[in-house]
Amino acid sequence: MIKHNTPDTSNRNAHTTNGKSHQLLSVTDPHAISFILGEGAYQFPKPKGVRAWFRMLLGEGILWVEGKEAHEKQRRSVGPALSPQSARNLTPVFYENAAKMVTQWHRLFDAQHSDKIVIEMTNWAGRFALDTVGRATLSYDFDCLRGQPHTLAETLDGLTNHEKSLASFYMKALFWLLPSILHLGKKGQMIRKTRKELGDLATDILKDAEAVSDPNSKTLMSLMLRADKATAVVRMDEEQVAAQMRTIISAGYEPVSATIAWLFFELATNPEWQQAIREEVSTAGDPTFDELNNAFPLLDAFFLETLRLHPPVLENHHEAAETISIPLSEPVAGSGDLHLVIPKGTIISLPVNVIQKDKLTWGFDADDFRPERWLHRGTRTSRELLAFSVGPRGCLGRNFAAAEIKALTVTLLRHFAFSCPHEIEAFQSFVIRPRVKGEGSSSLPLTVRRTL
């Protein structure tokens, strides 16, 4: 196993363990990363085990597909549905769901006859994210924000939110080498159940001619189908449409809900920033999509710093399709060569949390939450973040996610103030979630006070 620079402790142990099973290269060199995610993106596909996970859970959608031609075909169909213009059109939906959440919280306050209560933020973040992606993708309201138990939310949560179990440990350790293990046991049953529920929902709506054929519809499914009709020689069949919808719903649920939870944790533990952002967004009316992106520098800095310190995905994994030479920004120790030959079949790990805390890039305070580092745009750009990845395989939904999270933040800060009396630690499930230190699954109980 080869490393360039030194991963932090959380990655060092995992890489050493995995290194006994297969050849693993952990890469933090900036030039190498740019090549792997950019020019060489199609020479470094996802490892077989990762593709098996996506295929079994979501189908053969854009997260699963590999190869330049096949990927670009799917990207042409899916891209317009997740474009900045699409996010702009759907911004009112973000505010409508945020307002529903405010209403439900006020009911909780009234029921407890108090202006200060404890709210489990990870639970509500998940409800908001699922309702929002449901309405935006399918014009379907999961109605999670009622606050009642919801089957799909519980299924998605149960799939990844109990990673302390022995079954989860063995599955994560072995699916790299034996992808078929994903079919076994309770975890395999949950994967199949999740795939079926998401697929049934997508195909039921697809069969609803009015929902799909309306030329004025702004849902992601309608936009995707219109783009597919306009660009594809061979149209997507029902299962391919369902695979893309499963993918968008899954991506719009877990990473988004985890980021919301971490952002509100940081607001709760940084009261001066919380108040400053509250004052910044206390304007009349709901900000537009463009205002969310450009009019609130403090909110934007806080959002970017949350992504830097709390990326939803710990590592990106790739596999060298052929033996290939990659460029380096500085030579490997003991060598003057600015290129490194990667043998075919080598697993490449890009440890996002390590890269985004590299002191050479981010300074001596790289481990600290300091949103002010983003206020000087001459030295910091969002392109330095790998939370959404970059290059041709970068996340298509980044604009959608950013607008959704900012709209919720604006809305909640106008009504409530947040504090956190607990010690919180990072917890790796499918994404990196917060939890009260020592607890089994994700949890973020915040003390919430009404300000209006």
Short mmCIF file of C-alpha atoms in Angstrom, two decimals:
data_model
loop_
_atom_site.label_atom_id
_atom_site.label_comp_id
_atom_site.label_asym_id
_atom_site.label_seq_id
_atom_site.Cartn_x
_atom_site.Cartn_y
_atom_site.Cartn_z
CA MET A 1 0.00 0.00 0.00
CA ILE A 2 1.27 3.47 -0.91
CA LYS A 3 0.21 6.77 0.61
CA HIS A 4 1.08 10.29 -0.44
CA ASN A 5 0.95 12.57 2.63
CA THR A 6 -0.48 11.16 5.84
CA PRO A 7 -4.19 10.44 6.37
CA ASP A 8 -5.67 11.24 9.74
CA THR A 9 -6.25 8.49 12.31
CA SER A 10 -9.79 7.66 11.19
CA ASN A 11 -8.59 6.81 7.70
CA ARG A 12 -5.19 5.37 8.63
CA ASN A 13 -6.69 2.39 10.43
CA ALA A 14 -9.20 1.63 7.68
CA HIS A 15 -6.56 1.85 4.96
CA THR A 16 -4.18 -0.44 6.79
CA THR A 17 -6.93 -3.03 7.30
CA ASN A 18 -8.09 -2.85 3.71
CA GLY A 19 -4.53 -2.94 2.46
CA LYS A 20 -4.15 -6.53 3.67
CA SER A 21 -6.89 -7.60 1.29
CA HIS A 22 -6.16 -5.68 -1.88
CA GLN A 23 -3.76 -3.11 -3.24
CA LEU A 24 -4.92 0.31 -2.08
CA LEU A 25 -3.53 3.75 -2.88
CA SER A 26 -4.63 6.66 -0.71
CA VAL A 27 -4.18 9.88 -2.68
CA THR A 28 -4.11 13.45 -1.35
CA ASP A 29 -1.77 15.00 -3.95
CA PRO A 30 -3.67 17.88 -5.67
CA HIS A 31 -2.38 17.18 -9.21
CA ALA A 32 -3.13 13.48 -8.88
CA ILE A 33 -6.66 14.20 -7.64
CA SER A 34 -7.30 16.64 -10.48
CA PHE A 35 -6.20 14.01 -12.99
CA ILE A 36 -8.20 11.15 -11.44
CA LEU A 37 -11.41 13.20 -11.25
CA GLY A 38 -10.84 15.21 -14.42
CA GLU A 39 -8.86 14.17 -17.48
CA GLY A 40 -8.54 10.57 -16.32
CA ALA A 41 -12.04 10.17 -14.88
CA TYR A 42 -13.09 7.37 -17.19
CA GLN A 43 -9.84 5.49 -16.61
CA PHE A 44 -10.70 5.24 -12.90
CA PRO A 45 -14.18 3.70 -12.61
CA LYS A 46 -15.83 2.83 -9.32
CA PRO A 47 -14.61 -0.47 -7.79
CA LYS A 48 -16.71 -3.55 -8.53
CA GLY A 49 -18.07 -3.75 -4.99
CA VAL A 50 -19.23 -0.12 -5.04
CA ARG A 51 -20.94 -0.62 -8.42
CA ALA A 52 -22.60 -3.79 -7.10
CA TRP A 53 -24.00 -1.77 -4.16
CA PHE A 54 -25.42 0.92 -6.46
CA ARG A 55 -26.82 -1.62 -8.92
CA MET A 56 -28.57 -3.64 -6.23
CA LEU A 57 -29.94 -0.63 -4.35
CA LEU A 58 -30.68 1.85 -7.15
CA GLY A 59 -30.37 0.06 -10.48
CA GLU A 60 -28.22 0.88 -13.50
CA GLY A 61 -28.50 4.66 -13.15
CA ILE A 62 -25.99 7.48 -13.36
CA LEU A 63 -24.13 6.49 -10.17
CA TRP A 64 -23.64 2.95 -11.49
CA VAL A 65 -22.83 3.55 -15.16
CA GLU A 66 -19.20 3.60 -16.30
CA GLY A 67 -17.48 4.39 -19.59
CA LYS A 68 -17.38 7.79 -21.29
CA GLU A 69 -20.04 7.16 -23.93
CA ALA A 70 -22.52 5.41 -21.62
CA HIS A 71 -22.08 7.96 -18.84
CA GLU A 72 -22.42 10.96 -21.16
CA LYS A 73 -25.63 9.48 -22.61
CA GLN A 74 -27.17 9.24 -19.13
CA ARG A 75 -25.81 12.66 -18.18
CA ARG A 76 -27.53 14.25 -21.21
CA SER A 77 -30.84 12.80 -20.00
CA VAL A 78 -30.46 13.54 -16.29
CA GLY A 79 -28.45 16.79 -16.43
CA PRO A 80 -31.27 19.20 -17.42
CA ALA A 81 -33.40 17.94 -14.51
CA LEU A 82 -30.66 18.96 -12.04
CA SER A 83 -29.47 22.16 -13.71
CA PRO A 84 -29.29 25.57 -11.99
CA GLN A 85 -32.44 26.59 -13.91
CA SER A 86 -34.28 23.56 -12.57
CA ALA A 87 -33.22 24.43 -9.01
CA ARG A 88 -34.30 28.02 -9.65
CA ASN A 89 -37.78 26.84 -10.72
CA LEU A 90 -38.12 24.58 -7.68
CA THR A 91 -36.95 27.05 -5.05
CA PRO A 92 -40.57 27.87 -4.05
CA VAL A 93 -40.99 24.17 -3.17
CA PHE A 94 -38.02 24.43 -0.81
CA TYR A 95 -39.66 27.33 1.02
CA GLU A 96 -43.07 25.63 1.13
CA ASN A 97 -41.58 22.58 2.85
CA ALA A 98 -39.50 24.76 5.18
CA ALA A 99 -42.71 26.58 6.17
CA LYS A 100 -44.41 23.24 6.86
CA MET A 101 -41.53 22.36 9.18
CA VAL A 102 -41.89 25.68 11.01
CA THR A 103 -45.63 25.03 11.46
CA GLN A 104 -45.01 21.58 12.90
CA TRP A 105 -42.38 22.91 15.29
CA HIS A 106 -44.71 25.63 16.53
CA ARG A 107 -47.24 22.90 17.28
CA LEU A 108 -44.61 21.10 19.34
CA PHE A 109 -43.96 24.29 21.30
CA ASP A 110 -47.67 24.84 21.88
CA ALA A 111 -48.21 21.23 22.99
CA GLN A 112 -45.44 21.58 25.57
CA HIS A 113 -46.55 25.09 26.65
CA SER A 114 -43.00 26.32 26.39
CA ASP A 115 -40.85 28.65 24.30
CA LYS A 116 -37.84 26.32 24.68
CA ILE A 117 -37.96 22.63 23.72
CA VAL A 118 -35.62 19.84 22.55
CA ILE A 119 -35.91 18.86 18.89
CA GLU A 120 -34.16 15.87 17.31
CA MET A 121 -32.58 17.57 14.32
CA THR A 122 -31.40 14.50 12.39
CA ASN A 123 -34.97 13.20 12.32
CA TRP A 124 -36.44 16.45 11.02
CA ALA A 125 -33.59 16.98 8.55
CA GLY A 126 -34.38 13.60 7.03
CA ARG A 127 -38.10 14.36 6.85
CA PHE A 128 -37.47 17.70 5.15
CA ALA A 129 -35.01 16.21 2.65
CA LEU A 130 -37.30 13.31 1.70
CA ASP A 131 -40.40 15.46 1.31
CA THR A 132 -38.48 17.99 -0.77
CA VAL A 133 -36.87 15.52 -3.15
CA GLY A 134 -40.23 13.71 -3.49
CA ARG A 135 -42.07 16.84 -4.53
CA ALA A 136 -39.26 18.10 -6.75
CA THR A 137 -38.58 14.77 -8.43
CA LEU A 138 -42.03 13.24 -8.80
CA SER A 139 -44.47 15.94 -7.69
CA TYR A 140 -45.25 13.46 -4.93
CA ASP A 141 -45.63 14.47 -1.29
CA PHE A 142 -44.32 11.80 1.10
CA ASP A 143 -45.86 13.96 3.85
CA CYS A 144 -43.04 13.16 6.27
CA LEU A 145 -43.25 16.64 7.76
CA ARG A 146 -46.49 15.79 9.51
CA GLY A 147 -44.19 14.32 12.14
CA GLN A 148 -45.76 10.86 12.02
CA PRO A 149 -43.80 7.62 11.35
CA HIS A 150 -43.21 7.05 7.64
CA THR A 151 -42.43 3.68 6.07
CA LEU A 152 -40.04 4.87 3.34
CA ALA A 153 -38.14 7.18 5.71
CA GLU A 154 -37.75 4.33 8.19
CA THR A 155 -36.60 1.97 5.42
CA LEU A 156 -33.99 4.41 4.10
CA ASP A 157 -32.83 5.22 7.62
CA GLY A 158 -32.66 1.59 8.69
CA LEU A 159 -30.55 0.68 5.69
CA THR A 160 -27.54 2.68 6.86
CA ASN A 161 -28.16 4.10 10.32
CA HIS A 162 -27.13 1.13 12.46
CA GLU A 163 -23.57 0.62 11.38
CA LYS A 164 -22.42 -0.60 14.81
CA SER A 165 -23.94 -4.02 14.09
CA LEU A 166 -21.69 -7.00 13.34
CA ALA A 167 -23.54 -7.65 10.07
CA SER A 168 -22.79 -4.11 8.86
CA PHE A 169 -19.13 -4.51 9.81
CA TYR A 170 -18.71 -7.74 7.81
CA MET A 171 -20.62 -6.38 4.84
CA LYS A 172 -18.48 -3.23 4.65
CA ALA A 173 -15.29 -5.26 5.08
CA LEU A 174 -16.08 -7.92 2.47
CA PHE A 175 -18.24 -6.41 -0.28
CA TRP A 176 -15.09 -5.01 -1.94
CA LEU A 177 -13.96 -8.56 -2.71
CA LEU A 178 -17.28 -10.43 -2.66
CA PRO A 179 -20.03 -8.14 -4.00
CA SER A 180 -22.49 -11.05 -3.77
CA ILE A 181 -22.47 -10.62 0.05
CA LEU A 182 -24.82 -7.66 -0.50
CA HIS A 183 -27.61 -10.17 -1.20
CA LEU A 184 -27.29 -11.93 2.16
CA GLY A 185 -29.01 -11.54 5.53
CA LYS A 186 -31.16 -8.72 6.88
CA LYS A 187 -29.06 -6.05 5.17
CA GLY A 188 -29.65 -7.71 1.81
CA GLN A 189 -33.39 -7.84 2.54
CA MET A 190 -33.40 -4.14 3.41
CA ILE A 191 -31.53 -3.27 0.20
CA ARG A 192 -34.11 -5.18 -1.86
CA LYS A 193 -37.01 -3.61 0.05
CA THR A 194 -35.65 -0.09 -0.47
CA ARG A 195 -35.09 -0.69 -4.19
CA LYS A 196 -38.62 -2.07 -4.62
CA GLU A 197 -40.34 0.76 -2.74
CA LEU A 198 -38.49 3.48 -4.63
CA GLY A 199 -38.94 1.70 -7.97
CA ASP A 200 -42.66 1.05 -7.48
CA LEU A 201 -43.24 4.70 -6.68
CA ALA A 202 -41.35 5.90 -9.76
CA THR A 203 -43.07 3.46 -12.15
CA ASP A 204 -46.53 4.22 -10.74
CA ILE A 205 -46.01 7.91 -11.42
CA LEU A 206 -44.47 7.18 -14.82
CA LYS A 207 -47.68 5.39 -15.79
CA ASP A 208 -49.68 8.48 -14.86
CA ALA A 209 -49.77 10.09 -18.31
CA GLU A 210 -50.81 13.52 -17.02
CA ALA A 211 -47.94 13.81 -14.54
CA VAL A 212 -45.33 12.97 -17.18
CA SER A 213 -46.68 14.50 -20.40
CA ASP A 214 -47.52 17.99 -19.10
CA PRO A 215 -45.16 20.25 -21.12
CA ASN A 216 -45.21 22.84 -18.31
CA SER A 217 -44.25 20.41 -15.57
CA LYS A 218 -41.04 21.37 -13.76
CA THR A 219 -40.56 18.08 -11.88
CA LEU A 220 -37.21 16.39 -12.31
CA MET A 221 -38.85 13.31 -13.84
CA SER A 222 -40.64 15.39 -16.50
CA LEU A 223 -37.51 17.36 -17.33
CA MET A 224 -35.47 14.17 -17.58
CA LEU A 225 -37.99 12.47 -19.88
CA ARG A 226 -38.18 15.50 -22.15
CA ALA A 227 -34.39 15.69 -22.34
CA ASP A 228 -34.19 11.95 -23.07
CA LYS A 229 -36.76 12.28 -25.85
CA ALA A 230 -34.85 15.18 -27.39
CA THR A 231 -31.34 13.72 -27.24
CA ALA A 232 -31.46 9.92 -27.16
CA VAL A 233 -31.54 7.64 -30.19
CA VAL A 234 -32.78 4.81 -27.98
CA ARG A 235 -35.18 6.03 -25.29
CA MET A 236 -34.95 4.95 -21.64
CA ASP A 237 -37.22 2.07 -20.73
CA GLU A 238 -39.31 1.91 -17.55
CA GLU A 239 -36.59 0.30 -15.42
CA GLN A 240 -33.98 2.83 -16.56
CA VAL A 241 -36.30 5.69 -15.61
CA ALA A 242 -36.94 4.02 -12.25
CA ALA A 243 -33.16 3.63 -11.72
CA GLN A 244 -32.58 7.34 -12.25
CA MET A 245 -35.45 8.27 -9.93
CA ARG A 246 -34.16 5.92 -7.21
CA THR A 247 -30.74 7.51 -7.61
CA ILE A 248 -32.01 11.09 -7.36
CA ILE A 249 -34.22 10.33 -4.35
CA SER A 250 -31.45 8.50 -2.52
CA ALA A 251 -28.88 11.23 -3.27
CA GLY A 252 -31.37 13.90 -2.28
CA TYR A 253 -32.11 12.20 1.04
CA GLU A 254 -29.00 11.00 2.88
CA PRO A 255 -26.25 13.48 1.91
CA VAL A 256 -28.64 16.44 2.11
CA SER A 257 -30.13 15.47 5.47
CA ALA A 258 -26.66 14.83 6.93
CA THR A 259 -25.43 18.24 5.75
CA ILE A 260 -28.50 19.97 7.22
CA ALA A 261 -27.88 18.29 10.57
CA TRP A 262 -24.20 19.27 10.64
CA LEU A 263 -24.97 22.84 9.60
CA PHE A 264 -27.44 23.28 12.46
CA PHE A 265 -25.00 21.65 14.88
CA GLU A 266 -22.44 24.28 13.91
CA LEU A 267 -25.03 27.07 14.19
CA ALA A 268 -25.94 25.78 17.66
CA THR A 269 -22.30 25.77 18.80
CA ASN A 270 -21.36 29.09 17.16
CA PRO A 271 -23.96 31.52 18.56
CA GLU A 272 -22.23 34.66 17.25
CA TRP A 273 -22.32 33.34 13.70
CA GLN A 274 -25.89 32.17 14.22
CA GLN A 275 -26.99 35.68 15.18
CA ALA A 276 -24.98 37.32 12.41
CA ILE A 277 -26.56 35.09 9.76
CA ARG A 278 -30.02 35.62 11.28
CA GLU A 279 -29.56 39.37 10.89
CA GLU A 280 -28.19 38.94 7.36
CA VAL A 281 -31.23 36.95 6.16
CA SER A 282 -33.86 39.03 7.98
CA THR A 283 -35.10 40.57 4.76
CA ALA A 284 -38.66 40.85 3.55
CA GLY A 285 -39.94 37.85 1.63
CA ASP A 286 -38.17 34.65 0.62
CA PRO A 287 -34.86 35.14 -1.19
CA THR A 288 -34.76 33.95 -4.79
CA PHE A 289 -32.46 31.19 -6.01
CA ASP A 290 -29.97 33.79 -7.25
CA GLU A 291 -30.13 35.73 -3.98
CA LEU A 292 -29.48 32.53 -2.02
CA ASN A 293 -26.34 32.07 -4.11
CA ASN A 294 -25.09 35.65 -4.19
CA ALA A 295 -26.73 37.96 -1.65
CA PHE A 296 -25.74 36.38 1.68
CA PRO A 297 -21.96 36.04 2.05
CA LEU A 298 -22.13 34.97 5.72
CA LEU A 299 -24.66 32.22 4.98
CA ASP A 300 -22.62 31.05 2.01
CA ALA A 301 -19.38 31.00 4.01
CA PHE A 302 -21.05 29.03 6.79
CA PHE A 303 -22.48 26.52 4.29
CA LEU A 304 -19.12 26.00 2.58
CA GLU A 305 -17.28 25.61 5.88
CA THR A 306 -19.85 22.99 6.93
CA LEU A 307 -19.16 21.07 3.72
CA ARG A 308 -15.40 21.39 4.29
CA LEU A 309 -15.37 20.15 7.87
CA HIS A 310 -18.30 17.73 7.56
CA PRO A 311 -18.32 16.26 4.03
CA PRO A 312 -21.23 13.80 3.73
CA VAL A 313 -19.02 11.11 2.17
CA LEU A 314 -15.77 10.18 3.93
CA GLU A 315 -13.92 8.79 0.91
CA ASN A 316 -14.32 8.51 -2.86
CA HIS A 317 -13.17 5.19 -4.29
CA HIS A 318 -11.96 4.37 -7.78
CA GLU A 319 -10.16 1.49 -9.48
CA ALA A 320 -7.42 1.72 -12.10
CA ALA A 321 -8.91 0.18 -15.25
CA GLU A 322 -5.42 -0.16 -16.76
CA THR A 323 -1.86 0.41 -15.61
CA ILE A 324 -1.50 4.17 -15.85
CA SER A 325 0.88 6.99 -14.91
CA ILE A 326 -0.62 9.89 -12.93
CA PRO A 327 0.96 13.34 -12.38
CA LEU A 328 2.07 14.57 -8.95
CA SER A 329 2.55 18.09 -7.62
CA GLU A 330 5.62 16.94 -5.68
CA PRO A 331 7.70 13.76 -5.95
CA VAL A 332 7.14 10.70 -3.81
CA ALA A 333 9.66 10.53 -0.95
CA GLY A 334 12.98 9.17 -2.17
CA SER A 335 12.20 9.84 -5.84
CA GLY A 336 12.54 12.86 -8.09
CA ASP A 337 9.81 11.62 -10.45
CA LEU A 338 6.69 13.77 -10.71
CA HIS A 339 4.66 10.84 -12.02
CA LEU A 340 3.48 7.67 -10.30
CA VAL A 341 2.65 4.43 -12.11
CA ILE A 342 -0.58 2.84 -10.83
CA PRO A 343 -0.96 -0.90 -11.56
CA LYS A 344 -4.20 -2.11 -13.10
CA GLY A 345 -6.77 -3.11 -10.47
CA THR A 346 -5.39 -0.83 -7.75
CA ILE A 347 -8.12 0.65 -5.56
CA ILE A 348 -7.76 4.43 -5.31
CA SER A 349 -9.05 6.14 -2.17
CA LEU A 350 -9.55 9.90 -2.09
CA PRO A 351 -10.00 10.63 1.66
CA VAL A 352 -12.20 13.72 1.42
CA ASN A 353 -12.09 14.58 5.11
CA VAL A 354 -8.28 14.42 5.10
CA ILE A 355 -7.92 16.50 1.94
CA GLN A 356 -10.28 19.16 3.27
CA LYS A 357 -8.30 19.44 6.51
CA ASP A 358 -4.86 19.52 4.91
CA LYS A 359 -2.90 22.22 6.75
CA LEU A 360 -0.74 22.90 3.68
CA THR A 361 -3.88 23.96 1.82
CA TRP A 362 -6.13 25.30 4.56
CA GLY A 363 -3.62 26.65 7.08
CA PHE A 364 -2.69 25.88 10.67
CA ASP A 365 -6.34 26.14 11.74
CA ALA A 366 -7.57 23.56 9.21
CA ASP A 367 -9.16 21.48 11.96
CA ASP A 368 -11.18 24.44 13.24
CA PHE A 369 -14.61 25.59 12.07
CA ARG A 370 -13.88 29.08 10.73
CA PRO A 371 -16.38 30.29 8.10
CA GLU A 372 -14.48 33.57 7.77
CA ARG A 373 -11.88 31.74 5.68
CA TRP A 374 -14.45 31.84 2.82
CA LEU A 375 -15.09 35.57 2.99
CA HIS A 376 -11.93 36.35 1.04
CA ARG A 377 -12.79 34.96 -2.36
CA GLY A 378 -9.33 35.76 -3.71
CA THR A 379 -7.86 32.94 -1.64
CA ARG A 380 -10.73 30.45 -1.26
CA THR A 381 -13.10 28.97 -3.85
CA SER A 382 -15.70 26.24 -3.59
CA ARG A 383 -13.80 24.35 -6.31
CA GLU A 384 -11.32 23.32 -3.64
CA LEU A 385 -14.04 21.25 -1.96
CA LEU A 386 -14.56 17.60 -2.89
CA ALA A 387 -17.81 17.20 -0.93
CA PHE A 388 -19.73 17.11 -4.24
CA SER A 389 -16.70 15.80 -6.15
CA VAL A 390 -15.58 17.58 -9.34
CA GLY A 391 -15.04 16.84 -13.02
CA PRO A 392 -17.32 14.94 -15.40
CA ARG A 393 -18.46 12.59 -12.60
CA GLY A 394 -19.13 15.41 -10.12
CA CYS A 395 -22.53 15.64 -8.42
CA LEU A 396 -25.15 17.01 -10.82
CA GLY A 397 -27.42 17.98 -7.92
CA ARG A 398 -25.04 20.38 -6.15
CA ASN A 399 -27.06 23.51 -7.07
CA PHE A 400 -30.29 21.83 -6.02
CA ALA A 401 -28.84 20.73 -2.67
CA ALA A 402 -27.24 24.10 -1.89
CA ALA A 403 -30.44 26.06 -2.59
CA GLU A 404 -32.57 23.60 -0.62
CA ILE A 405 -30.32 23.72 2.46
CA LYS A 406 -29.95 27.50 2.37
CA ALA A 407 -33.72 28.03 1.97
CA LEU A 408 -34.35 25.87 5.05
CA THR A 409 -31.65 27.69 7.03
CA VAL A 410 -33.07 31.12 6.17
CA THR A 411 -36.58 30.03 7.16
CA LEU A 412 -35.67 28.37 10.47
CA LEU A 413 -33.34 31.16 11.61
CA ARG A 414 -36.17 33.68 11.19
CA HIS A 415 -38.27 31.76 13.74
CA PHE A 416 -35.92 29.91 16.08
CA ALA A 417 -32.60 30.01 17.94
CA PHE A 418 -30.50 26.89 18.51
CA SER A 419 -28.08 25.58 21.12
CA CYS A 420 -26.56 22.16 21.76
CA PRO A 421 -25.94 20.91 25.32
CA HIS A 422 -24.48 17.55 24.23
CA GLU A 423 -21.07 16.33 23.13
CA ILE A 424 -21.47 15.32 19.49
CA GLU A 425 -19.26 12.98 17.49
CA ALA A 426 -19.12 11.95 13.83
CA PHE A 427 -20.70 8.61 12.99
CA GLN A 428 -20.01 6.81 9.70
CA SER A 429 -23.02 5.16 8.16
CA PHE A 430 -23.53 5.47 4.38
CA VAL A 431 -22.80 9.14 4.97
CA ILE A 432 -21.18 10.91 7.93
CA ARG A 433 -23.87 11.81 10.44
CA PRO A 434 -23.73 13.45 13.87
CA ARG A 435 -24.67 11.57 17.02
CA VAL A 436 -24.50 12.10 20.76
CA LYS A 437 -21.18 10.63 21.84
CA GLY A 438 -21.48 6.96 22.70
CA GLU A 439 -24.93 6.42 21.20
CA GLY A 440 -25.60 3.75 18.58
CA SER A 441 -27.28 5.61 15.74
CA SER A 442 -27.36 9.21 14.55
CA SER A 443 -28.81 11.77 16.93
CA LEU A 444 -28.66 15.52 17.32
CA PRO A 445 -30.98 16.79 20.09
CA LEU A 446 -30.89 20.58 19.92
CA THR A 447 -32.39 23.00 22.39
CA VAL A 448 -34.63 25.23 20.27
CA ARG A 449 -36.10 28.56 21.38
CA ARG A 450 -38.77 30.60 19.62
CA THR A 451 -37.63 34.07 18.57
CA LEU A 452 -40.94 35.27 17.12
#
